[in-house]
Amino acid sequence: MLVLILRRLAYAAPIALGVSLVCFSLVYLAPGDPLQAVMPADVTPDMVEMIRHEYGFDKPIPVQYALWLWRAVQGDFGLSIGSRRPVIVDVLGSLQNTLLLTSFAVPIAFVIGYTLGAIAGCFPGRWLDRTVTGFAVMGVSVPNYWLGIVMVIAFAVELSWLPATGMGPRGSDAFSIFSLGDLRYLVMPVFTLSMVPVGIIARSTRAAVAEIRGQDFVITLRAKGLSETAVIRHVLKNALPQVLAVMGLQFGYLMGGSILIETVFTWPGSGFLLAKAIINRDIPVLQGAILLLSLVFVATNLVVDLLQSAIDPRIRRA
Amino acid sequence: MMQIAPSVSNPRRLLRHLLSACALVGLSLSQAQAGGVLTVAMTAGDIPVTTGTPDQGFEGFRFVGWSLYDALVGWDLSKADKPSDIIPGLATSWSIDPNDHKRWIFKLRQGVKFHDGCAFSADDVVWNYARMTDNKAPQFFAQQFALNRGYMTNVANIEKVDDFTVAITTKFVESLFPYTMSYIPMVSRCRAEELKFDWNAFAMHPSGTGPYRFDRMIPRERLELVPNKDYWNPARVPHQDRMILIPMPEAATRVAALLSGQVNFVEAPPPDTIARLKSAGMQIVTNVYPHNWPFTLNFVKGPFTDVRVRQAANYALNRADFVELLGGLATEEYAQVPPFMPYYGKPVRYEFNTKKATELLKAAKCYPCEITLAISTSGSGQMQPLPMNDLLKSQLEEAGFKVNFKVMDWNAMLEIARGGVDKFPDIDGYNGSRALVDPVIAVIKPVAKAYWSPAGANWGHFYNAEIEKLVADIFTEFDDAKRMALLTKLHEAENEQAIMIFVVHDVNPRAISPHVKGFVQSQHWFQDMTPISVE
């Protein structure tokens, strides 16, 4: 297992380096000047040069990359162009808030999606299957920002059951998952966020279960006289690695934060941070956030790989 | 020894003490909450920077800049029925040196203290100037340099005359110079030195002389300010107990937050939500203010070099349709500044007349007249740019124009605005809303040669000898009444030249909970939040 972990880590290193190169290139790939947001409308060329120098954009590109990478390895992603706050502080703070949403949304999505998919897969072509598939398609198709706005109108504005936005009356610093009052702020963003993965996981599970039910070993199990319940247990266990891979991907996507959902609910997570950085052309924040999120994605896939190997020995041997 | 508990042997006396105690507790609680908590949903995507001159446009000044800090020159924001103008701030008076019209003397207010307790004096003004301009000074802060340079263009030097007098030397004679000093907040030297010029630390512990003190901030989420009870102007000590500023860029979210009671003061509710907000009992506050939504034009190349084409574009527009499109949250724009401004005068009124527009285009031999206009999908003060520009295109084309839009995001538009006509010669005009806060920004910068882009805001390199002379006369005229007459003449001349395509003025809508009292919406981009209390 240790060899497997080391091998997977070795695969992850060049991916991380490649991601770092893409992130750094953002400064030059993105249209517009990254310093635009902080410069006055009638700035003169000599002032632009002075500002460039102060912000370190006047050095040769390879030198800028080397310096940036060296600092990034030490956890220093520089300062935000807009706020001049350390990027790492903003990115880690926002990731923490998104992690909170994701840690609720992913298990909920997995339990609901896996259950619905398993039911549909066990009754292919029947009304139950069609109903679940219809629900899954709806989950994937309904724009989640629209769902978020509708929920806000229904549950916050009209019924006053839940708060409309934010992370509580004192902000994220004072947010506690042990406080019922604070947990109310999680309900709508978590539900909205989990709708897409519910659909995706349900469809993947349904496909996997339906496929496995047709395999030879299932016929063998039935021929051996196992009850249908026992057969389904075997089928579900075999479907798990595939579903786990899908769930891992969904976790990675959700950690990237849903820009739209976090904006609708003013949830100060990584999506909200990225949206603001894009609007303000805050390239250091974009670089830091995308690099860290990519590393989270790579790490998530690594963990999923290892979990799959643990569940299914065939993968370990492959 | 002081008796702290009543004798239990006398029940009536005990009851009386208990009632008194309850009354005292009740009184103190009611005093503590008399002003309530004002929670503002801003349109900004982040907390404006707290280290002096804020970012996030004039919204940053409105809520953060002028809450924590003061400038030498202030703005009178106390009235809703007349235009705001400059008033003494940290300077009690200013005057031009009679022997040198490039030298201004500012007398400073005595007895003013920063939030950290340090006294304000001429040394602080000189120190703040170095903070923004001298990259060798330990207090130099590139961010503030960048944010301030637009305002410091004409400042050559600031020197201390005595403890409460400074002399400011300008690069050229500018009778309107005091307006410049209304955009430069004074931050505390003591606090900066105490924090060893760590401006990130300063951002979390800012110290100014403003009516609010910093209490706490969660970056990107909220800034909480409390009244500065020792504010030098007792009339502007905040009436509320606390002001919480929340960045909420999504308009629908701001409205939902107000309707659900999470905030009680919302900036810029969208026009289509006004009826719903009113039905929920919210106050919708609007007022005229110096804003316009025009097209800035190219005077170097293309059809708009001909004044008849510019006039045709202005005659082609039915501004009433734009106001209707915006649910009444705008006024028709026929000139550079709105009619309430003191130098509006009697400009030519380009009433909707498609036939006349067509005739002008034919006379200019530009029929059909193909033009390329840059428009943004959103942006600060841009109102509803896409539907408004669809309407504009249809009306211009009705008159004989052929409109090509280059659609871009706000930052790309800013690049065009800053690059100037030399960098973007094929753009015939761009749609950027303007803050016409003072006469220099409003009517001088768009036409004077000294402000040709990229060094200044005359994007299209407009030049007219008569107008150039008027600008020179304005800058050298130190008599207020005579200068106002010249400014009026300039405004009228600009309109005759149709220097822009005038469309609408915004009316600055805000939605406010019925529990919020005392807000007076001035005719300005800045607003005074101090008189507000929350029931």
mmCIF file of C-alpha atoms in Angstrom, chain A residues 32-33 36-44 47 50-51 54-55 79 82-86 90 93-94 97 152 156-158 163-165 168-173 185 263-264 266 268-269 272-273 276 279-281, chain B residues 45-46 49 55-56 133 135 140-143 145-147 149-150 153 200 216-222 224 242 247-250 252-253 256-257 259-260 262 276 409 411-412 414-415 417-418 445 454-457:
data_model
loop_
_atom_site.group_PDB
_atom_site.id
_atom_site.type_symbol
_atom_site.label_atom_id
_atom_site.label_comp_id
_atom_site.label_asym_id
_atom_site.label_seq_id
_atom_site.Cartn_x
_atom_site.Cartn_y
_atom_site.Cartn_z
ATOM 1 C CA GLY A 32 -6.541 43.470 -19.610
ATOM 2 C CA ASP A 33 -3.978 44.818 -17.225
ATOM 3 C CA GLN A 36 -6.153 48.250 -13.794
ATOM 4 C CA ALA A 37 -8.318 47.893 -10.711
ATOM 5 C CA VAL A 38 -5.990 50.000 -8.612
ATOM 6 C CA MET A 39 -5.097 52.660 -11.149
ATOM 7 C CA PRO A 40 -6.980 55.904 -11.551
ATOM 8 C CA ALA A 41 -8.740 56.655 -14.840
ATOM 9 C CA ASP A 42 -6.252 59.298 -15.961
ATOM 10 C CA VAL A 43 -3.062 57.522 -14.901
ATOM 11 C CA THR A 44 0.027 58.520 -16.886
ATOM 12 C CA MET A 47 2.891 56.301 -13.017
ATOM 13 C CA MET A 50 6.147 53.033 -11.040
ATOM 14 C CA ILE A 51 3.127 50.987 -9.941
ATOM 15 C CA GLU A 54 6.038 48.412 -6.779
ATOM 16 C CA TYR A 55 3.884 45.366 -7.556
ATOM 17 C CA LEU A 79 -0.656 40.052 -1.767
ATOM 18 C CA GLY A 82 -7.054 45.031 -4.532
ATOM 19 C CA SER A 83 -6.930 44.633 -0.764
ATOM 20 C CA ARG A 84 -3.146 44.089 -0.284
ATOM 21 C CA ARG A 85 -4.013 41.284 2.137
ATOM 22 C CA PRO A 86 -1.905 38.096 1.973
ATOM 23 C CA ASP A 90 -8.002 34.934 2.031
ATOM 24 C CA GLY A 93 -10.318 31.323 4.957
ATOM 25 C CA SER A 94 -12.611 30.930 1.969
ATOM 26 C CA ASN A 97 -16.023 28.105 4.523
ATOM 27 C CA VAL A 152 -34.633 32.396 -0.804
ATOM 28 C CA ALA A 156 -36.551 33.561 3.668
ATOM 29 C CA VAL A 157 -38.719 36.293 2.177
ATOM 30 C CA GLU A 158 -42.224 34.800 2.208
ATOM 31 C CA PRO A 163 -32.070 33.443 6.768
ATOM 32 C CA ALA A 164 -31.480 34.621 3.216
ATOM 33 C CA THR A 165 -27.740 35.206 3.149
ATOM 34 C CA GLY A 168 -24.730 34.284 10.724
ATOM 35 C CA PRO A 169 -25.190 37.523 12.585
ATOM 36 C CA ARG A 170 -21.497 37.755 13.548
ATOM 37 C CA GLY A 171 -20.013 36.405 10.332
ATOM 38 C CA SER A 172 -17.838 33.375 9.620
ATOM 39 C CA ASP A 173 -15.457 34.063 12.526
ATOM 40 C CA TYR A 185 -27.667 29.556 7.590
ATOM 41 C CA THR A 263 -22.900 34.691 -4.725
ATOM 42 C CA VAL A 264 -26.650 34.154 -4.346
ATOM 43 C CA THR A 266 -23.311 35.691 -0.062
ATOM 44 C CA PRO A 268 -17.817 33.756 1.801
ATOM 45 C CA GLY A 269 -16.308 30.656 0.222
ATOM 46 C CA PHE A 272 -17.331 33.942 -3.945
ATOM 47 C CA LEU A 273 -13.629 34.757 -3.681
ATOM 48 C CA LYS A 276 -14.638 38.789 -6.976
ATOM 49 C CA ILE A 279 -14.358 40.794 -11.678
ATOM 50 C CA ASN A 280 -11.507 42.816 -10.173
ATOM 51 C CA ARG A 281 -8.773 41.112 -12.236
ATOM 52 C CA GLY B 45 -17.833 42.812 -4.019
ATOM 53 C CA ASP B 46 -15.474 43.306 -1.078
ATOM 54 C CA VAL B 49 -9.812 49.177 1.750
ATOM 55 C CA ASP B 55 -11.158 51.354 -3.550
ATOM 56 C CA GLN B 56 -14.593 50.221 -4.833
ATOM 57 C CA THR B 133 3.863 60.223 -3.332
ATOM 58 C CA ASN B 135 8.522 56.056 -2.628
ATOM 59 C CA PHE B 140 5.044 55.081 1.285
ATOM 60 C CA PHE B 141 2.250 52.701 0.308
ATOM 61 C CA ALA B 142 1.998 51.764 -3.372
ATOM 62 C CA GLN B 143 -1.687 50.955 -3.136
ATOM 63 C CA PHE B 145 -0.168 55.959 -4.407
ATOM 64 C CA ALA B 146 -2.180 54.189 -7.097
ATOM 65 C CA LEU B 147 -5.556 55.091 -5.622
ATOM 66 C CA ARG B 149 -2.640 59.725 -8.115
ATOM 67 C CA GLY B 150 -5.726 60.736 -10.054
ATOM 68 C CA THR B 153 -2.144 65.322 -10.585
ATOM 69 C CA ASN B 200 -1.900 45.081 6.400
ATOM 70 C CA ARG B 216 -14.089 44.708 13.800
ATOM 71 C CA MET B 217 -13.711 43.381 10.306
ATOM 72 C CA ILE B 218 -13.980 39.984 8.730
ATOM 73 C CA PRO B 219 -12.270 40.477 5.376
ATOM 74 C CA ARG B 220 -14.639 40.007 2.442
ATOM 75 C CA GLU B 221 -17.621 39.669 4.782
ATOM 76 C CA ARG B 222 -18.317 42.598 7.054
ATOM 77 C CA GLU B 224 -18.381 46.964 11.848
ATOM 78 C CA ARG B 242 -23.279 50.497 15.235
ATOM 79 C CA PRO B 247 -20.551 43.529 0.546
ATOM 80 C CA MET B 248 -23.425 41.994 -1.411
ATOM 81 C CA PRO B 249 -22.809 42.355 -5.147
ATOM 82 C CA GLU B 250 -25.848 40.343 -6.275
ATOM 83 C CA ALA B 252 -31.506 39.999 -5.934
ATOM 84 C CA THR B 253 -29.645 38.884 -2.809
ATOM 85 C CA ALA B 256 -33.990 39.314 -0.331
ATOM 86 C CA ALA B 257 -31.769 40.246 2.608
ATOM 87 C CA LEU B 259 -37.145 41.688 2.816
ATOM 88 C CA SER B 260 -36.108 38.960 5.237
ATOM 89 C CA GLN B 262 -31.153 40.612 7.652
ATOM 90 C CA ARG B 276 -42.397 44.353 -4.290
ATOM 91 C CA ASP B 409 -16.743 43.221 -19.438
ATOM 92 C CA ASN B 411 -12.464 45.854 -16.860
ATOM 93 C CA ALA B 412 -11.955 45.603 -20.596
ATOM 94 C CA LEU B 414 -11.813 50.466 -18.322
ATOM 95 C CA GLU B 415 -8.803 49.545 -20.415
ATOM 96 C CA ALA B 417 -11.223 54.342 -21.168
ATOM 97 C CA ARG B 418 -7.669 54.515 -19.817
ATOM 98 C CA LYS B 445 -11.477 67.275 -17.918
ATOM 99 C CA PRO B 454 -3.822 58.768 -21.765
ATOM 100 C CA ALA B 455 -2.618 61.445 -19.322
ATOM 101 C CA GLY B 456 -6.133 62.647 -18.604
ATOM 102 C CA ALA B 457 -9.845 62.056 -18.984
#
